[in-house]
mmCIF file of N, CA and C in Angstrom:
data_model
loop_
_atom_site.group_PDB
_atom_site.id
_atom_site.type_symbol
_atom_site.label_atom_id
_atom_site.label_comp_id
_atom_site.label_asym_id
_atom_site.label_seq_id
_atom_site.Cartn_x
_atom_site.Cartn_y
_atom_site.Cartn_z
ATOM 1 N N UNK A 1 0.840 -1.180 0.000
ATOM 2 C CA UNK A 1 0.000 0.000 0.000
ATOM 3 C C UNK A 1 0.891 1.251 0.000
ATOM 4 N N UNK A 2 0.551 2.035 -1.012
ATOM 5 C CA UNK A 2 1.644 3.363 -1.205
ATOM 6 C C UNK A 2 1.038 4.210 0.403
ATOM 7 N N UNK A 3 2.006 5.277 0.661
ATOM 8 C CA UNK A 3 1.947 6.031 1.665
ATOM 9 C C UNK A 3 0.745 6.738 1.646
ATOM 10 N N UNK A 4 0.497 7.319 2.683
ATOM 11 C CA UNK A 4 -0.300 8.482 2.224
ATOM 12 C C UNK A 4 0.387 10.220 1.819
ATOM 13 N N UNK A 5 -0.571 10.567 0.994
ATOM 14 C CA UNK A 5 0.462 11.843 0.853
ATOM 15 C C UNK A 5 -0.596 12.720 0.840
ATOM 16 N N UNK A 6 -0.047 14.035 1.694
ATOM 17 C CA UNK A 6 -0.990 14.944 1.697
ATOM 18 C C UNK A 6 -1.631 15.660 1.153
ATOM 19 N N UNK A 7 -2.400 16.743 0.904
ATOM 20 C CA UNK A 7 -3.217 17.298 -0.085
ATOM 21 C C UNK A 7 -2.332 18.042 -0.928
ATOM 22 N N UNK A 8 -1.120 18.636 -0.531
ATOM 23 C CA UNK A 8 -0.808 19.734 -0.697
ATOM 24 C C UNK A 8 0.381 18.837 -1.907
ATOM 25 N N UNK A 9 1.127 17.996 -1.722
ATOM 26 C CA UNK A 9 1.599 16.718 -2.719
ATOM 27 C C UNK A 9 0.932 16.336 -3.871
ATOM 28 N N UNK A 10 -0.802 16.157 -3.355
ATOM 29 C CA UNK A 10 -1.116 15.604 -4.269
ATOM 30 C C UNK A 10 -1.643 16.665 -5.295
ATOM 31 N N UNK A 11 -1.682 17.695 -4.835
ATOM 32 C CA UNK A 11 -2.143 18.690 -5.785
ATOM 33 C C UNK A 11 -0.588 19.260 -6.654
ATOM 34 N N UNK A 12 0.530 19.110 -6.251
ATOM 35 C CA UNK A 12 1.933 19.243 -6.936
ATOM 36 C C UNK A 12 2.228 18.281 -8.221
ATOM 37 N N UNK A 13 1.568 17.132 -8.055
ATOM 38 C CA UNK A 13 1.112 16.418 -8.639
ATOM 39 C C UNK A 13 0.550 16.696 -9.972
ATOM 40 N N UNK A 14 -0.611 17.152 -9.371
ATOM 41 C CA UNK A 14 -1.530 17.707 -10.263
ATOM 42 C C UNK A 14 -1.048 18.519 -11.525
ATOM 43 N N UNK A 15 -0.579 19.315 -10.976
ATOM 44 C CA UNK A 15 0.031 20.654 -11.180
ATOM 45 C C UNK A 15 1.735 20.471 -12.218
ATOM 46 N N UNK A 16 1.825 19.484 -11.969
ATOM 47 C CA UNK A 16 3.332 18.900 -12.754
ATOM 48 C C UNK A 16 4.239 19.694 -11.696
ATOM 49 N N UNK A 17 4.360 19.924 -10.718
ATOM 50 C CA UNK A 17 5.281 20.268 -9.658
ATOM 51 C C UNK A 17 5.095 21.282 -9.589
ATOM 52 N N UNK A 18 4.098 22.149 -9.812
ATOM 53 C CA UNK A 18 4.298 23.444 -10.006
ATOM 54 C C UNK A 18 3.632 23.982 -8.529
ATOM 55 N N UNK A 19 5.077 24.513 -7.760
ATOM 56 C CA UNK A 19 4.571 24.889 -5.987
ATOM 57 C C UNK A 19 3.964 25.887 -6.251
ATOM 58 N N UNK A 20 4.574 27.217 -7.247
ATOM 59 C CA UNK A 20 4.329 28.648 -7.012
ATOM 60 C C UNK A 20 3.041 28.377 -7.387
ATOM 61 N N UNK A 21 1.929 27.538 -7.961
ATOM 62 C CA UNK A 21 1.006 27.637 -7.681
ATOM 63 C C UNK A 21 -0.166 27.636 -6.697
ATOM 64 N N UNK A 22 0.594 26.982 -6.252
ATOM 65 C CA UNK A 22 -0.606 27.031 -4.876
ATOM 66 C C UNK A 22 -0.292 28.209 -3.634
ATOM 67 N N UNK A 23 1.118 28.917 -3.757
ATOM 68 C CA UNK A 23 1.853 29.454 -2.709
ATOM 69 C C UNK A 23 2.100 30.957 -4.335
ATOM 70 N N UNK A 24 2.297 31.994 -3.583
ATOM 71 C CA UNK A 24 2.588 33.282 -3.862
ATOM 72 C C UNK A 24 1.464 34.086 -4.638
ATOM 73 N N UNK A 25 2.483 34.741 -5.878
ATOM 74 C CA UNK A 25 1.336 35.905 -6.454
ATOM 75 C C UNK A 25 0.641 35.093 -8.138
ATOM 76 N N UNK A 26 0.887 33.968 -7.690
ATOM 77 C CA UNK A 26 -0.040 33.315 -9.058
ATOM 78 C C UNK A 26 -1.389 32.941 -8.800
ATOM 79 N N UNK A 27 -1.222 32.634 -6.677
ATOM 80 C CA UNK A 27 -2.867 32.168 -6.328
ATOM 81 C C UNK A 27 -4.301 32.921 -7.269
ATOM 82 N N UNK A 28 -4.295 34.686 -7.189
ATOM 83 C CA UNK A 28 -5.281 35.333 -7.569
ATOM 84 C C UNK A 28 -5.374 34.627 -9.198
ATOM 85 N N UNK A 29 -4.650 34.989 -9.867
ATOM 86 C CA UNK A 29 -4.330 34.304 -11.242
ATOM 87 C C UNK A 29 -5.448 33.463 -11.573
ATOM 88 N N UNK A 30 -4.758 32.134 -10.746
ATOM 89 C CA UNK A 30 -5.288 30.644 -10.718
ATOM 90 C C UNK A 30 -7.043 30.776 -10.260
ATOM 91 N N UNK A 31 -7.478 31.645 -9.338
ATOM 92 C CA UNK A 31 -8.298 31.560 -8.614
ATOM 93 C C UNK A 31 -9.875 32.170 -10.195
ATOM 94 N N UNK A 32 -9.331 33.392 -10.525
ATOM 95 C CA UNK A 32 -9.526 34.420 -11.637
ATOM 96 C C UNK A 32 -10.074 33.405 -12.791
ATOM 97 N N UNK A 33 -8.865 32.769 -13.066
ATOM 98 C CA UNK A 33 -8.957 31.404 -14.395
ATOM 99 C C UNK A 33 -10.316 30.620 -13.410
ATOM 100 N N UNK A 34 -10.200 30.084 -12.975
ATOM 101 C CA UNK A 34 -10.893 28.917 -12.120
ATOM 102 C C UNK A 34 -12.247 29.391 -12.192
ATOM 103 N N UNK A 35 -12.496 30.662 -11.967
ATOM 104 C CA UNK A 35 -14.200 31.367 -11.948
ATOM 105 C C UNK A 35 -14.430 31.488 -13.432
ATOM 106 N N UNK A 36 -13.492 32.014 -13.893
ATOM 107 C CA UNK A 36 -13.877 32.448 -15.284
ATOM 108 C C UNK A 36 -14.146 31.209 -16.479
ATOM 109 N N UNK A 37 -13.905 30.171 -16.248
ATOM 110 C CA UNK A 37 -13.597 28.673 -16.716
ATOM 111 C C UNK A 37 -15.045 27.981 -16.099
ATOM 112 N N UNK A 38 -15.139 28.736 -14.945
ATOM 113 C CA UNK A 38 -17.137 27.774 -14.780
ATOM 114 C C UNK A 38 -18.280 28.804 -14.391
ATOM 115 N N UNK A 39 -18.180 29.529 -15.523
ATOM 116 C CA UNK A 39 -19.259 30.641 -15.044
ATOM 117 C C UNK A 39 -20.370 30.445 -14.486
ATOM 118 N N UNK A 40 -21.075 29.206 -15.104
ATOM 119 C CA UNK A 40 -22.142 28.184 -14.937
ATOM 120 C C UNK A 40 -22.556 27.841 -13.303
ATOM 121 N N UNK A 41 -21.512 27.741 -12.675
ATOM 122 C CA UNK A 41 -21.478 26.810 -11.342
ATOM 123 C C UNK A 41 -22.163 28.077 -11.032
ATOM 124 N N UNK A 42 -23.087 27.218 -9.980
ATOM 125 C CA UNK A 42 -24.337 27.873 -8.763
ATOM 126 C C UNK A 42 -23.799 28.517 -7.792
ATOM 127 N N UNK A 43 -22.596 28.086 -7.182
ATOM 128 C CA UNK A 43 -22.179 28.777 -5.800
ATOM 129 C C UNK A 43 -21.018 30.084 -6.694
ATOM 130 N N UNK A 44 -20.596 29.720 -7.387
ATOM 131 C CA UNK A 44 -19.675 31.010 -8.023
ATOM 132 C C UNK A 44 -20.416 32.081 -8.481
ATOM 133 N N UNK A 45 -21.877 31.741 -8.960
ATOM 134 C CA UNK A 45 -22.485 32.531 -9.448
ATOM 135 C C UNK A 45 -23.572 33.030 -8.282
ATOM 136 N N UNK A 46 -23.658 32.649 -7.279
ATOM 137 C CA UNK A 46 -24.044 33.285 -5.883
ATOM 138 C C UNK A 46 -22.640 33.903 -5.210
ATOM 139 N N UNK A 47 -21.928 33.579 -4.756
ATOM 140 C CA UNK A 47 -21.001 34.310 -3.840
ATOM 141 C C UNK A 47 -20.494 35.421 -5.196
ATOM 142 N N UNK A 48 -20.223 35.563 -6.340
ATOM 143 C CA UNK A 48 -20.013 36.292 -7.033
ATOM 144 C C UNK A 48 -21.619 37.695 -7.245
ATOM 145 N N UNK A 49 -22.841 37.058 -6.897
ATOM 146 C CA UNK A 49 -23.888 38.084 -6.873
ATOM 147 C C UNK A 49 -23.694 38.901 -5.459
ATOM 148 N N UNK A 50 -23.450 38.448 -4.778
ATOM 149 C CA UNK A 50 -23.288 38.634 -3.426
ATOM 150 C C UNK A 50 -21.995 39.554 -3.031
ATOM 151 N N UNK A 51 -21.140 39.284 -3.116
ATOM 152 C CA UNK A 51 -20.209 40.527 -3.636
ATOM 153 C C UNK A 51 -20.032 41.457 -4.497
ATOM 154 N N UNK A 52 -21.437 41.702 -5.466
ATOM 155 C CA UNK A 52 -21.514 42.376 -6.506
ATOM 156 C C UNK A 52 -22.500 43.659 -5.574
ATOM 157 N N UNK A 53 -23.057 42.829 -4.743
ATOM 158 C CA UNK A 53 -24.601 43.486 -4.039
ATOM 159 C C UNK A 53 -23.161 44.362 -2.890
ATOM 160 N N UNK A 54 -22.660 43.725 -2.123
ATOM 161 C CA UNK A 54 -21.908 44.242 -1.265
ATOM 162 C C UNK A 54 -21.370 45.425 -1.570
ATOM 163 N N UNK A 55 -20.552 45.494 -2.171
ATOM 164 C CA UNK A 55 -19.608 46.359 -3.017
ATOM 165 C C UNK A 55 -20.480 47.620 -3.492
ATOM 166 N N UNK A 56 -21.849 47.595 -4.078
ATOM 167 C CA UNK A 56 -22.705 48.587 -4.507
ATOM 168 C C UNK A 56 -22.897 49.005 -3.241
ATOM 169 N N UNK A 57 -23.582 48.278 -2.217
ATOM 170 C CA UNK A 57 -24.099 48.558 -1.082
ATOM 171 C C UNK A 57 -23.393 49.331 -0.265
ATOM 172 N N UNK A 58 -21.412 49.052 -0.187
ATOM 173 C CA UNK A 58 -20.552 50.359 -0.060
ATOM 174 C C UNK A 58 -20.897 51.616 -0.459
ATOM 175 N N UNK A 59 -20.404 51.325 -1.751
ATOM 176 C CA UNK A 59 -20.757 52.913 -2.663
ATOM 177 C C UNK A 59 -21.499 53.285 -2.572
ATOM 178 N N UNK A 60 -22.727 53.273 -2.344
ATOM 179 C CA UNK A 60 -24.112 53.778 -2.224
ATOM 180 C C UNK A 60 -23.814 54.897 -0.755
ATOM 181 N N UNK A 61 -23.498 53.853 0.279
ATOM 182 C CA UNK A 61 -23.145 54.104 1.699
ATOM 183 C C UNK A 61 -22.202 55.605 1.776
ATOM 184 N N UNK A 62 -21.207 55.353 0.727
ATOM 185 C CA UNK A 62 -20.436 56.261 1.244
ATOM 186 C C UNK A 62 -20.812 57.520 -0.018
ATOM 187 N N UNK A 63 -21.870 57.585 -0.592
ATOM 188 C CA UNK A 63 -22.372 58.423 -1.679
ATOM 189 C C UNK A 63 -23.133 59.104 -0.442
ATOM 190 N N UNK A 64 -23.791 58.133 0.250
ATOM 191 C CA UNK A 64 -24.650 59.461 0.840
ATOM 192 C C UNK A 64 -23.901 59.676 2.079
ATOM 193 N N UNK A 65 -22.810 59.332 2.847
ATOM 194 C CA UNK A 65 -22.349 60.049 3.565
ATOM 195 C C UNK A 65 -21.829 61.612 2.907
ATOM 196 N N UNK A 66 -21.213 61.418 1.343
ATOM 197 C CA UNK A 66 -20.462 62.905 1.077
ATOM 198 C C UNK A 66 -21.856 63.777 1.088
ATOM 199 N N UNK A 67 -22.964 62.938 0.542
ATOM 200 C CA UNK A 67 -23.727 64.196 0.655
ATOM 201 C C UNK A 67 -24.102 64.835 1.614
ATOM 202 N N UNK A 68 -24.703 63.443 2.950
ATOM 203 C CA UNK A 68 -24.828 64.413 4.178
ATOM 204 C C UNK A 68 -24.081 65.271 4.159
ATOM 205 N N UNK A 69 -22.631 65.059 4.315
ATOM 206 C CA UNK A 69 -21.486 65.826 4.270
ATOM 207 C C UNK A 69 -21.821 67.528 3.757
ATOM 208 N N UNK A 70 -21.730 67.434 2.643
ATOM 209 C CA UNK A 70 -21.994 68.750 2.232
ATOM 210 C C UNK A 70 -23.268 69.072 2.374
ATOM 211 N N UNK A 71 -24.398 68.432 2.672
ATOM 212 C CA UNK A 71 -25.678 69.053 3.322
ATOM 213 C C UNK A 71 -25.141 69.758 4.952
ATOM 214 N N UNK A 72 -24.606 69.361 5.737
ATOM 215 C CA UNK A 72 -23.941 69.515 6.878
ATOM 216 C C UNK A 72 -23.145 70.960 6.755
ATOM 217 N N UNK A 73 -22.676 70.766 5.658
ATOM 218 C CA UNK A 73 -21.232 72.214 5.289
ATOM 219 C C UNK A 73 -22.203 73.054 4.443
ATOM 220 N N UNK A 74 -23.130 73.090 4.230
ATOM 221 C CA UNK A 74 -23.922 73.717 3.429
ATOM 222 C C UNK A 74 -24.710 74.992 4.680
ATOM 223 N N UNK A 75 -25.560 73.601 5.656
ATOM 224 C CA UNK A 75 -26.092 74.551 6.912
ATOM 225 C C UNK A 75 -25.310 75.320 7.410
ATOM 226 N N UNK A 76 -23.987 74.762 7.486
ATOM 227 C CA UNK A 76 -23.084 75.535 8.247
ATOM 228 C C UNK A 76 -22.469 77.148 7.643
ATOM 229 N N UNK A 77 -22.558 77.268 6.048
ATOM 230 C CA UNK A 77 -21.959 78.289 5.761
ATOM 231 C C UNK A 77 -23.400 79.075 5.731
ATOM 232 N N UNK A 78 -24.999 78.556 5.345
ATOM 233 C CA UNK A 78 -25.674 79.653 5.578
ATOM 234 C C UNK A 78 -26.057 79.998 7.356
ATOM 235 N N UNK A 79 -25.843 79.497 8.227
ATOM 236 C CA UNK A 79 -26.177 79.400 9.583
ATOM 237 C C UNK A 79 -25.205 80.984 9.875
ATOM 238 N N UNK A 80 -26.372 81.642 10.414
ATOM 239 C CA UNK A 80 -25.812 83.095 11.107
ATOM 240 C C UNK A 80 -24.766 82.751 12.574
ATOM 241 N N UNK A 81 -23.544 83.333 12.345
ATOM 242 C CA UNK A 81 -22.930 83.276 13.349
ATOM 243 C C UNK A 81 -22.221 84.096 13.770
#
């Protein structure tokens, strides 16, 4: 019975030895290819809606803080003082 070998082996494996894949600045790369290669899949295409919603839901957030903002600096320059 061969050894056991761990995930991280057997995916080197995979990979034709290739470490810097799983380790440094190729992960995003790999990750990028990997979504873009199954657009189809259900959970990529939920956690990808879901960070689409998030991200708006920022901007939105910080759209109406500038405005309070200058609604705020607005009272303030007509406010008699």
């Amino acid at each position: 019975m061969p050894p056991k070998r761990s995930h991280h082996e057997r995916l080197e494996d995979s990979e034709g030895g290739a470490h810097a894949a799983v380790h440094g600045t190729e992960e995003a790369t790999i990750s990028q290819q990997s979504i873009a290669s199954s657009p189809r899949d259900p959970l990529v295409l939920e956690l990808t809606s879901m960070f689409r919603s998030y991200f708006e839901i920022q901007q939105l957030k910080e759209e109406k803080a500038e405005r309070e903002g200058a609604k705020q600096e607005q009272r303030w320059k007509t406010m008699p003082h």
